[in-house]
């Protein structure tokens, strides 16, 4: 049924096989006890994909009763002969597993369902920090989505919630810390999280969204248009469904970005501002000799059946429009200033047209020591600007969805070490 928590009936089997050669499930419902065992070695021995299913033995009953105590129902899962664990430290692996299950099943745990790993209770891990006194609820709405099928159209309601977590998460957990990898939307199917920190093409990951977290609640009725595969590692929304959802989410993300940018931005001392402009001028003069990120120019496909070899004029038009937006004398670098906190990164950067925009974190000890304290030495300040520009240019040149987390972690470590050394 679409109300089931699972969908394909393969999750536990495939997950167990990825970790262990033997998966045992003992479950109880009232007075009935059952045991199921999937053993790879037994499959190899018999040369058949056999699975054991029978009433639980007395030893298995005692084990389950010891865990459940007075509960009328419950289940334990045991993984034996674990040859697929990448993390051989079982204590550390159990801790990671608890946090993962605490996030994925947070709504069941909130509903007083109990889960344990190695007899240790699993606590709720909420990426939205909904119980935090400083969490700001940006929106929580139900949006009507028109679904077209063979039997006509129907309207399904999709709930989406967006919050802004505090700059210092209350729990202190790394899993919900302010970082690029944690920005975005959790996708929940029947109250269970199936994907975490997805952009859904509603925004592009950037430090302006460090505080933004969201949830999109889907029911099993939407499986056909959501496109969930059995691994539940990805989803492919039907275009119509995605367009309707983004119509509501995109403007909100744009508003959050603008508000966060305005909240952080400040004006710098005119004396210091002049020094940054000198660095900007030098970078502009030598731009043709510098290794810089390439600007992506939109290329549209053929329209009205025009073949590809006849689209040359269209591409020239696009390039011409691009030059209108980004004139030849546009700055290749622009320095801005923001209050990103003493614990924030030294700088943030982004590409707007051909311009690399660098936001100095004026609250970081690095900026205070090398810019503010040394403003009488213009050459030193310019050299520091050149250094940060070169780092930003390299970051934007090599940045991709695959290495975004690595680059963010690298900057965080550099910023943390410099903060410690200069404080």
GROMACS .gro file of C-alpha atoms in nm:
model
  423
    1UNK     CA    1   0.000   0.000   0.000
    2UNK     CA    2   0.108   0.357  -0.064
    3UNK     CA    3   0.085   0.422   0.310
    4UNK     CA    4   0.366   0.175   0.378
    5UNK     CA    5   0.694   0.309   0.504
    6UNK     CA    6   0.880   0.103   0.244
    7UNK     CA    7   0.809   0.076  -0.125
    8UNK     CA    8   1.001  -0.207  -0.293
    9UNK     CA    9   1.061  -0.449  -0.006
   10UNK     CA   10   1.433  -0.464  -0.084
   11UNK     CA   11   1.580  -0.204   0.150
   12UNK     CA   12   1.682  -0.426   0.440
   13UNK     CA   13   1.800  -0.706   0.212
   14UNK     CA   14   2.029  -0.489   0.000
   15UNK     CA   15   2.149  -0.282   0.297
   16UNK     CA   16   2.231  -0.598   0.490
   17UNK     CA   17   2.419  -0.751   0.198
   18UNK     CA   18   2.626  -0.436   0.160
   19UNK     CA   19   2.753  -0.471   0.518
   20UNK     CA   20   2.730  -0.834   0.630
   21UNK     CA   21   2.707  -1.186   0.494
   22UNK     CA   22   2.426  -1.276   0.732
   23UNK     CA   23   2.120  -1.068   0.824
   24UNK     CA   24   1.884  -1.193   1.092
   25UNK     CA   25   1.547  -1.035   1.172
   26UNK     CA   26   1.349  -1.141   1.479
   27UNK     CA   27   1.007  -0.979   1.516
   28UNK     CA   28   0.715  -1.004   1.753
   29UNK     CA   29   0.347  -0.916   1.715
   30UNK     CA   30   0.145  -1.008   2.021
   31UNK     CA   31   0.218  -1.372   2.102
   32UNK     CA   32   0.363  -1.452   1.761
   33UNK     CA   33   0.743  -1.458   1.716
   34UNK     CA   34   0.905  -1.498   1.373
   35UNK     CA   35   1.263  -1.514   1.249
   36UNK     CA   36   1.397  -1.447   0.898
   37UNK     CA   37   1.760  -1.508   0.796
   38UNK     CA   38   1.939  -1.417   0.474
   39UNK     CA   39   2.280  -1.589   0.467
   40UNK     CA   40   2.513  -1.543   0.169
   41UNK     CA   41   2.721  -1.848   0.262
   42UNK     CA   42   2.409  -2.065   0.265
   43UNK     CA   43   2.308  -1.931  -0.077
   44UNK     CA   44   2.654  -2.021  -0.212
   45UNK     CA   45   2.640  -2.368  -0.053
   46UNK     CA   46   2.296  -2.456  -0.190
   47UNK     CA   47   2.339  -2.262  -0.516
   48UNK     CA   48   1.988  -2.125  -0.463
   49UNK     CA   49   1.866  -1.792  -0.332
   50UNK     CA   50   1.703  -1.942  -0.026
   51UNK     CA   51   1.590  -1.741   0.272
   52UNK     CA   52   1.506  -1.891   0.611
   53UNK     CA   53   1.165  -1.802   0.756
   54UNK     CA   54   1.017  -1.976   1.058
   55UNK     CA   55   0.893  -1.935   1.411
   56UNK     CA   56   1.158  -1.794   1.639
   57UNK     CA   57   1.356  -2.028   1.861
   58UNK     CA   58   1.337  -1.996   2.236
   59UNK     CA   59   1.680  -1.833   2.241
   60UNK     CA   60   1.566  -1.575   1.985
   61UNK     CA   61   1.244  -1.512   2.183
   62UNK     CA   62   1.441  -1.454   2.500
   63UNK     CA   63   1.675  -1.218   2.320
   64UNK     CA   64   1.386  -1.017   2.176
   65UNK     CA   65   1.194  -1.009   2.506
   66UNK     CA   66   1.506  -0.885   2.683
   67UNK     CA   67   1.523  -0.591   2.440
   68UNK     CA   68   1.151  -0.516   2.419
   69UNK     CA   69   1.068  -0.590   2.783
   70UNK     CA   70   0.691  -0.530   2.815
   71UNK     CA   71   0.625  -0.407   2.458
   72UNK     CA   72   0.357  -0.591   2.262
   73UNK     CA   73   0.549  -0.565   1.937
   74UNK     CA   74   0.895  -0.488   1.807
   75UNK     CA   75   1.183  -0.603   1.591
   76UNK     CA   76   1.556  -0.653   1.619
   77UNK     CA   77   1.799  -0.674   1.327
   78UNK     CA   78   2.133  -0.851   1.369
   79UNK     CA   79   2.418  -0.830   1.119
   80UNK     CA   80   2.679  -1.106   1.141
   81UNK     CA   81   2.999  -1.176   0.951
   82UNK     CA   82   3.038  -0.808   0.865
   83UNK     CA   83   3.287  -0.810   0.579
   84UNK     CA   84   3.161  -0.493   0.408
   85UNK     CA   85   3.223  -0.234   0.677
   86UNK     CA   86   3.450   0.044   0.556
   87UNK     CA   87   3.480   0.173   0.912
   88UNK     CA   88   3.635  -0.112   1.110
   89UNK     CA   89   3.592   0.078   1.436
   90UNK     CA   90   3.261  -0.071   1.549
   91UNK     CA   91   3.211   0.183   1.827
   92UNK     CA   92   3.251   0.469   1.583
   93UNK     CA   93   3.033   0.298   1.325
   94UNK     CA   94   2.756   0.248   1.584
   95UNK     CA   95   2.773   0.617   1.672
   96UNK     CA   96   2.744   0.718   1.306
   97UNK     CA   97   2.453   0.478   1.261
   98UNK     CA   98   2.268   0.623   1.561
   99UNK     CA   99   2.297   0.976   1.424
  100UNK     CA  100   2.187   0.865   1.078
  101UNK     CA  101   1.883   0.677   1.210
  102UNK     CA  102   1.805   0.965   1.445
  103UNK     CA  103   1.778   1.200   1.149
  104UNK     CA  104   1.609   0.967   0.898
  105UNK     CA  105   1.341   0.847   1.143
  106UNK     CA  106   1.312   1.165   1.350
  107UNK     CA  107   0.935   1.192   1.316
  108UNK     CA  108   0.881   0.835   1.436
  109UNK     CA  109   1.110   0.897   1.731
  110UNK     CA  110   0.918   1.216   1.809
  111UNK     CA  111   0.603   1.001   1.809
  112UNK     CA  112   0.763   0.800   2.092
  113UNK     CA  113   0.881   0.509   1.883
  114UNK     CA  114   1.196   0.365   2.037
  115UNK     CA  115   1.509   0.259   1.852
  116UNK     CA  116   1.845   0.145   1.988
  117UNK     CA  117   2.184   0.046   1.849
  118UNK     CA  118   2.384  -0.188   2.073
  119UNK     CA  119   2.129  -0.122   2.350
  120UNK     CA  120   2.196   0.254   2.338
  121UNK     CA  121   1.893   0.474   2.272
  122UNK     CA  122   1.873   0.669   1.947
  123UNK     CA  123   1.788   1.036   1.999
  124UNK     CA  124   1.615   1.269   1.754
  125UNK     CA  125   1.855   1.455   1.528
  126UNK     CA  126   1.661   1.738   1.368
  127UNK     CA  127   1.845   1.928   1.091
  128UNK     CA  128   1.583   2.204   1.118
  129UNK     CA  129   1.637   2.258   1.493
  130UNK     CA  130   1.261   2.302   1.530
  131UNK     CA  131   1.279   2.296   1.909
  132UNK     CA  132   1.554   2.559   1.919
  133UNK     CA  133   1.440   2.891   2.066
  134UNK     CA  134   1.643   3.086   1.810
  135UNK     CA  135   1.525   2.897   1.504
  136UNK     CA  136   1.321   3.120   1.272
  137UNK     CA  137   1.035   2.959   1.080
  138UNK     CA  138   1.039   3.122   0.739
  139UNK     CA  139   0.741   2.936   0.594
  140UNK     CA  140   0.532   2.623   0.642
  141UNK     CA  141   0.272   2.584   0.370
  142UNK     CA  142   0.073   2.322   0.182
  143UNK     CA  143   0.088   2.371  -0.194
  144UNK     CA  144  -0.165   2.220  -0.438
  145UNK     CA  145   0.010   2.034  -0.719
  146UNK     CA  146  -0.178   1.922  -1.030
  147UNK     CA  147  -0.094   1.563  -1.125
  148UNK     CA  148  -0.180   1.444  -1.474
  149UNK     CA  149  -0.239   1.073  -1.530
  150UNK     CA  150  -0.410   0.832  -1.767
  151UNK     CA  151  -0.733   0.876  -1.572
  152UNK     CA  152  -0.725   1.255  -1.591
  153UNK     CA  153  -0.604   1.522  -1.350
  154UNK     CA  154  -0.601   1.525  -0.973
  155UNK     CA  155  -0.471   1.765  -0.712
  156UNK     CA  156  -0.221   1.648  -0.450
  157UNK     CA  157  -0.116   1.866  -0.160
  158UNK     CA  158   0.258   1.889  -0.090
  159UNK     CA  159   0.376   2.040   0.234
  160UNK     CA  160   0.704   2.232   0.238
  161UNK     CA  161   0.868   2.396   0.536
  162UNK     CA  162   1.166   2.634   0.539
  163UNK     CA  163   1.347   2.756   0.850
  164UNK     CA  164   1.659   2.954   0.934
  165UNK     CA  165   1.862   2.782   1.204
  166UNK     CA  166   2.071   2.987   1.448
  167UNK     CA  167   2.431   3.062   1.362
  168UNK     CA  168   2.535   2.831   1.646
  169UNK     CA  169   2.317   2.516   1.633
  170UNK     CA  170   2.193   2.425   1.979
  171UNK     CA  171   2.289   2.059   1.958
  172UNK     CA  172   2.644   2.121   1.841
  173UNK     CA  173   2.617   1.816   1.614
  174UNK     CA  174   2.837   1.812   1.305
  175UNK     CA  175   2.539   1.669   1.116
  176UNK     CA  176   2.350   1.998   1.137
  177UNK     CA  177   2.643   2.238   1.149
  178UNK     CA  178   2.658   2.544   0.928
  179UNK     CA  179   2.817   2.410   0.610
  180UNK     CA  180   2.750   2.383   0.239
  181UNK     CA  181   2.684   2.011   0.260
  182UNK     CA  182   2.398   2.063   0.507
  183UNK     CA  183   2.214   2.336   0.318
  184UNK     CA  184   1.889   2.256   0.147
  185UNK     CA  185   1.580   2.039   0.170
  186UNK     CA  186   1.516   1.704   0.330
  187UNK     CA  187   1.281   1.491   0.119
  188UNK     CA  188   1.048   1.279   0.332
  189UNK     CA  189   0.824   1.002   0.209
  190UNK     CA  190   0.554   0.899   0.455
  191UNK     CA  191   0.746   1.084   0.730
  192UNK     CA  192   1.077   0.903   0.665
  193UNK     CA  193   1.368   1.098   0.523
  194UNK     CA  194   1.490   0.952   0.197
  195UNK     CA  195   1.722   1.236   0.087
  196UNK     CA  196   1.904   1.504   0.279
  197UNK     CA  197   2.033   1.853   0.194
  198UNK     CA  198   1.901   1.868  -0.164
  199UNK     CA  199   1.889   2.193  -0.362
  200UNK     CA  200   1.603   2.071  -0.585
  201UNK     CA  201   1.734   2.337  -0.829
  202UNK     CA  202   1.563   2.596  -0.608
  203UNK     CA  203   1.899   2.754  -0.523
  204UNK     CA  204   2.273   2.710  -0.571
  205UNK     CA  205   2.471   2.615  -0.264
  206UNK     CA  206   2.646   2.919  -0.124
  207UNK     CA  207   2.736   3.041   0.222
  208UNK     CA  208   2.444   3.284   0.204
  209UNK     CA  209   2.227   2.974   0.259
  210UNK     CA  210   2.422   2.835   0.556
  211UNK     CA  211   2.126   2.887   0.788
  212UNK     CA  212   1.857   2.763   0.550
  213UNK     CA  213   1.703   2.420   0.604
  214UNK     CA  214   1.384   2.284   0.455
  215UNK     CA  215   1.160   1.982   0.435
  216UNK     CA  216   0.936   1.858   0.156
  217UNK     CA  217   0.677   1.602   0.268
  218UNK     CA  218   0.565   1.349   0.008
  219UNK     CA  219   0.310   1.070   0.036
  220UNK     CA  220   0.320   0.733  -0.134
  221UNK     CA  221   0.051   0.861  -0.372
  222UNK     CA  222   0.322   1.069  -0.540
  223UNK     CA  223   0.565   0.783  -0.606
  224UNK     CA  224   0.490   0.779  -0.977
  225UNK     CA  225   0.570   1.147  -1.034
  226UNK     CA  226   0.856   1.161  -0.784
  227UNK     CA  227   1.052   0.876  -0.939
  228UNK     CA  228   1.208   0.708  -0.634
  229UNK     CA  229   1.434   0.414  -0.714
  230UNK     CA  230   1.479   0.121  -0.476
  231UNK     CA  231   1.810   0.252  -0.339
  232UNK     CA  232   1.637   0.579  -0.245
  233UNK     CA  233   1.961   0.761  -0.322
  234UNK     CA  234   1.808   0.985  -0.585
  235UNK     CA  235   1.477   1.113  -0.708
  236UNK     CA  236   1.371   1.233  -1.051
  237UNK     CA  237   1.068   1.458  -1.039
  238UNK     CA  238   0.844   1.469  -1.342
  239UNK     CA  239   0.901   1.806  -1.503
  240UNK     CA  240   0.548   1.932  -1.445
  241UNK     CA  241   0.562   1.839  -1.077
  242UNK     CA  242   0.905   1.998  -1.037
  243UNK     CA  243   0.802   2.319  -1.214
  244UNK     CA  244   0.496   2.360  -0.991
  245UNK     CA  245   0.696   2.296  -0.675
  246UNK     CA  246   0.980   2.530  -0.774
  247UNK     CA  247   0.727   2.805  -0.847
  248UNK     CA  248   0.676   2.816  -0.471
  249UNK     CA  249   1.027   2.737  -0.345
  250UNK     CA  250   1.252   2.941  -0.576
  251UNK     CA  251   1.122   3.288  -0.484
  252UNK     CA  252   1.157   3.206  -0.116
  253UNK     CA  253   1.518   3.096  -0.161
  254UNK     CA  254   1.593   3.418  -0.351
  255UNK     CA  255   1.440   3.621  -0.068
  256UNK     CA  256   1.650   3.438   0.191
  257UNK     CA  257   1.969   3.499  -0.006
  258UNK     CA  258   1.893   3.871  -0.037
  259UNK     CA  259   1.808   3.904   0.332
  260UNK     CA  260   2.114   3.712   0.449
  261UNK     CA  261   2.340   3.916   0.222
  262UNK     CA  262   2.190   4.242   0.351
  263UNK     CA  263   2.215   4.124   0.710
  264UNK     CA  264   2.584   4.042   0.677
  265UNK     CA  265   2.707   4.324   0.455
  266UNK     CA  266   2.865   4.638   0.599
  267UNK     CA  267   3.057   4.943   0.478
  268UNK     CA  268   3.431   4.953   0.530
  269UNK     CA  269   3.653   5.240   0.640
  270UNK     CA  270   3.713   5.464   0.331
  271UNK     CA  271   4.090   5.444   0.386
  272UNK     CA  272   4.082   5.063   0.374
  273UNK     CA  273   3.830   5.066   0.090
  274UNK     CA  274   4.075   5.267  -0.123
  275UNK     CA  275   4.344   5.002  -0.068
  276UNK     CA  276   4.111   4.724  -0.185
  277UNK     CA  277   4.025   4.929  -0.494
  278UNK     CA  278   4.395   4.954  -0.577
  279UNK     CA  279   4.420   4.575  -0.570
  280UNK     CA  280   4.104   4.551  -0.779
  281UNK     CA  281   4.254   4.792  -1.036
  282UNK     CA  282   4.575   4.589  -1.065
  283UNK     CA  283   4.379   4.266  -1.111
  284UNK     CA  284   4.171   4.429  -1.387
  285UNK     CA  285   4.488   4.542  -1.568
  286UNK     CA  286   4.641   4.194  -1.566
  287UNK     CA  287   4.318   3.999  -1.616
  288UNK     CA  288   4.418   3.859  -1.956
  289UNK     CA  289   4.729   3.700  -1.804
  290UNK     CA  290   4.551   3.542  -1.509
  291UNK     CA  291   4.402   3.195  -1.480
  292UNK     CA  292   4.037   3.263  -1.404
  293UNK     CA  293   3.709   3.068  -1.400
  294UNK     CA  294   3.535   3.043  -1.733
  295UNK     CA  295   3.201   3.215  -1.762
  296UNK     CA  296   2.929   2.983  -1.885
  297UNK     CA  297   2.723   3.133  -2.164
  298UNK     CA  298   2.378   2.991  -2.219
  299UNK     CA  299   2.333   2.805  -2.548
  300UNK     CA  300   1.979   2.735  -2.654
  301UNK     CA  301   1.873   2.440  -2.863
  302UNK     CA  302   1.715   2.468  -3.208
  303UNK     CA  303   1.369   2.619  -3.221
  304UNK     CA  304   1.085   2.547  -3.465
  305UNK     CA  305   1.269   2.256  -3.619
  306UNK     CA  306   1.576   2.457  -3.723
  307UNK     CA  307   1.871   2.224  -3.761
  308UNK     CA  308   2.177   2.262  -3.544
  309UNK     CA  309   2.397   2.389  -3.827
  310UNK     CA  310   2.168   2.691  -3.866
  311UNK     CA  311   2.191   2.813  -3.507
  312UNK     CA  312   2.512   3.016  -3.550
  313UNK     CA  313   2.334   3.353  -3.559
  314UNK     CA  314   2.152   3.265  -3.237
  315UNK     CA  315   2.478   3.197  -3.054
  316UNK     CA  316   2.622   3.528  -3.169
  317UNK     CA  317   2.311   3.702  -3.041
  318UNK     CA  318   2.356   3.539  -2.703
  319UNK     CA  319   2.719   3.646  -2.684
  320UNK     CA  320   2.617   3.997  -2.780
  321UNK     CA  321   2.358   4.003  -2.503
  322UNK     CA  322   2.616   3.875  -2.261
  323UNK     CA  323   2.846   4.165  -2.346
  324UNK     CA  324   2.559   4.406  -2.285
  325UNK     CA  325   2.526   4.267  -1.933
  326UNK     CA  326   2.902   4.234  -1.882
  327UNK     CA  327   3.077   4.516  -2.073
  328UNK     CA  328   3.439   4.473  -2.176
  329UNK     CA  329   3.554   4.711  -1.902
  330UNK     CA  330   3.366   4.525  -1.627
  331UNK     CA  331   3.573   4.465  -1.317
  332UNK     CA  332   3.724   4.117  -1.294
  333UNK     CA  333   3.734   4.139  -0.916
  334UNK     CA  334   3.528   4.315  -0.652
  335UNK     CA  335   3.591   4.325  -0.279
  336UNK     CA  336   3.298   4.344  -0.038
  337UNK     CA  337   3.274   4.319   0.338
  338UNK     CA  338   3.053   4.112   0.565
  339UNK     CA  339   3.013   4.019   0.928
  340UNK     CA  340   3.043   3.641   0.905
  341UNK     CA  341   3.142   3.601   1.268
  342UNK     CA  342   3.482   3.536   1.434
  343UNK     CA  343   3.424   3.164   1.378
  344UNK     CA  344   3.330   3.211   1.012
  345UNK     CA  345   3.559   3.164   0.716
  346UNK     CA  346   3.819   3.424   0.623
  347UNK     CA  347   3.637   3.504   0.300
  348UNK     CA  348   3.353   3.393   0.077
  349UNK     CA  349   3.348   3.417  -0.300
  350UNK     CA  350   3.117   3.382  -0.595
  351UNK     CA  351   3.118   3.444  -0.969
  352UNK     CA  352   2.880   3.707  -1.108
  353UNK     CA  353   2.926   3.729  -1.484
  354UNK     CA  354   3.302   3.763  -1.528
  355UNK     CA  355   3.350   3.927  -1.190
  356UNK     CA  356   3.489   3.736  -0.894
  357UNK     CA  357   3.317   3.884  -0.590
  358UNK     CA  358   3.510   3.835  -0.267
  359UNK     CA  359   3.348   3.898   0.069
  360UNK     CA  360   3.605   3.967   0.338
  361UNK     CA  361   3.495   3.851   0.682
  362UNK     CA  362   3.579   4.165   0.880
  363UNK     CA  363   3.530   3.979   1.210
  364UNK     CA  364   3.797   3.718   1.143
  365UNK     CA  365   4.136   3.777   1.312
  366UNK     CA  366   4.307   3.737   0.974
  367UNK     CA  367   4.134   4.044   0.832
  368UNK     CA  368   4.186   4.245   1.148
  369UNK     CA  369   4.555   4.158   1.172
  370UNK     CA  370   4.658   4.182   0.806
  371UNK     CA  371   4.419   4.446   0.673
  372UNK     CA  372   4.299   4.675   0.949
  373UNK     CA  373   4.619   4.673   1.157
  374UNK     CA  374   4.841   4.710   0.847
  375UNK     CA  375   4.641   4.969   0.654
  376UNK     CA  376   4.934   5.213   0.677
  377UNK     CA  377   5.133   4.968   0.463
  378UNK     CA  378   4.942   4.978   0.134
  379UNK     CA  379   5.173   4.731  -0.042
  380UNK     CA  380   5.115   4.465   0.224
  381UNK     CA  381   4.736   4.506   0.212
  382UNK     CA  382   4.741   4.483  -0.168
  383UNK     CA  383   4.957   4.168  -0.151
  384UNK     CA  384   4.707   4.008   0.089
  385UNK     CA  385   4.423   4.101  -0.148
  386UNK     CA  386   4.616   3.937  -0.432
  387UNK     CA  387   4.662   3.622  -0.222
  388UNK     CA  388   4.293   3.593  -0.137
  389UNK     CA  389   4.191   3.675  -0.494
  390UNK     CA  390   4.418   3.397  -0.624
  391UNK     CA  391   4.270   3.151  -0.373
  392UNK     CA  392   3.916   3.252  -0.468
  393UNK     CA  393   3.993   3.225  -0.839
  394UNK     CA  394   4.138   2.876  -0.791
  395UNK     CA  395   3.839   2.771  -0.581
  396UNK     CA  396   3.586   2.889  -0.840
  397UNK     CA  397   3.785   2.739  -1.128
  398UNK     CA  398   3.796   2.385  -0.990
  399UNK     CA  399   3.466   2.393  -0.797
  400UNK     CA  400   3.202   2.136  -0.892
  401UNK     CA  401   2.916   1.953  -0.727
  402UNK     CA  402   3.150   1.660  -0.662
  403UNK     CA  403   3.416   1.852  -0.470
  404UNK     CA  404   3.213   2.132  -0.313
  405UNK     CA  405   3.229   1.975   0.032
  406UNK     CA  406   3.605   1.919   0.006
  407UNK     CA  407   3.673   2.280  -0.090
  408UNK     CA  408   3.446   2.406   0.188
  409UNK     CA  409   3.622   2.184   0.443
  410UNK     CA  410   3.963   2.304   0.320
  411UNK     CA  411   3.865   2.669   0.370
  412UNK     CA  412   3.715   2.593   0.710
  413UNK     CA  413   4.036   2.426   0.831
  414UNK     CA  414   4.251   2.713   0.703
  415UNK     CA  415   4.020   2.968   0.867
  416UNK     CA  416   4.011   2.775   1.194
  417UNK     CA  417   4.388   2.735   1.216
  418UNK     CA  418   4.451   3.100   1.129
  419UNK     CA  419   4.197   3.206   1.389
  420UNK     CA  420   4.375   2.999   1.655
  421UNK     CA  421   4.722   3.117   1.556
  422UNK     CA  422   4.628   3.485   1.540
  423UNK     CA  423   4.413   3.498   1.854
   0.00000   0.00000   0.00000
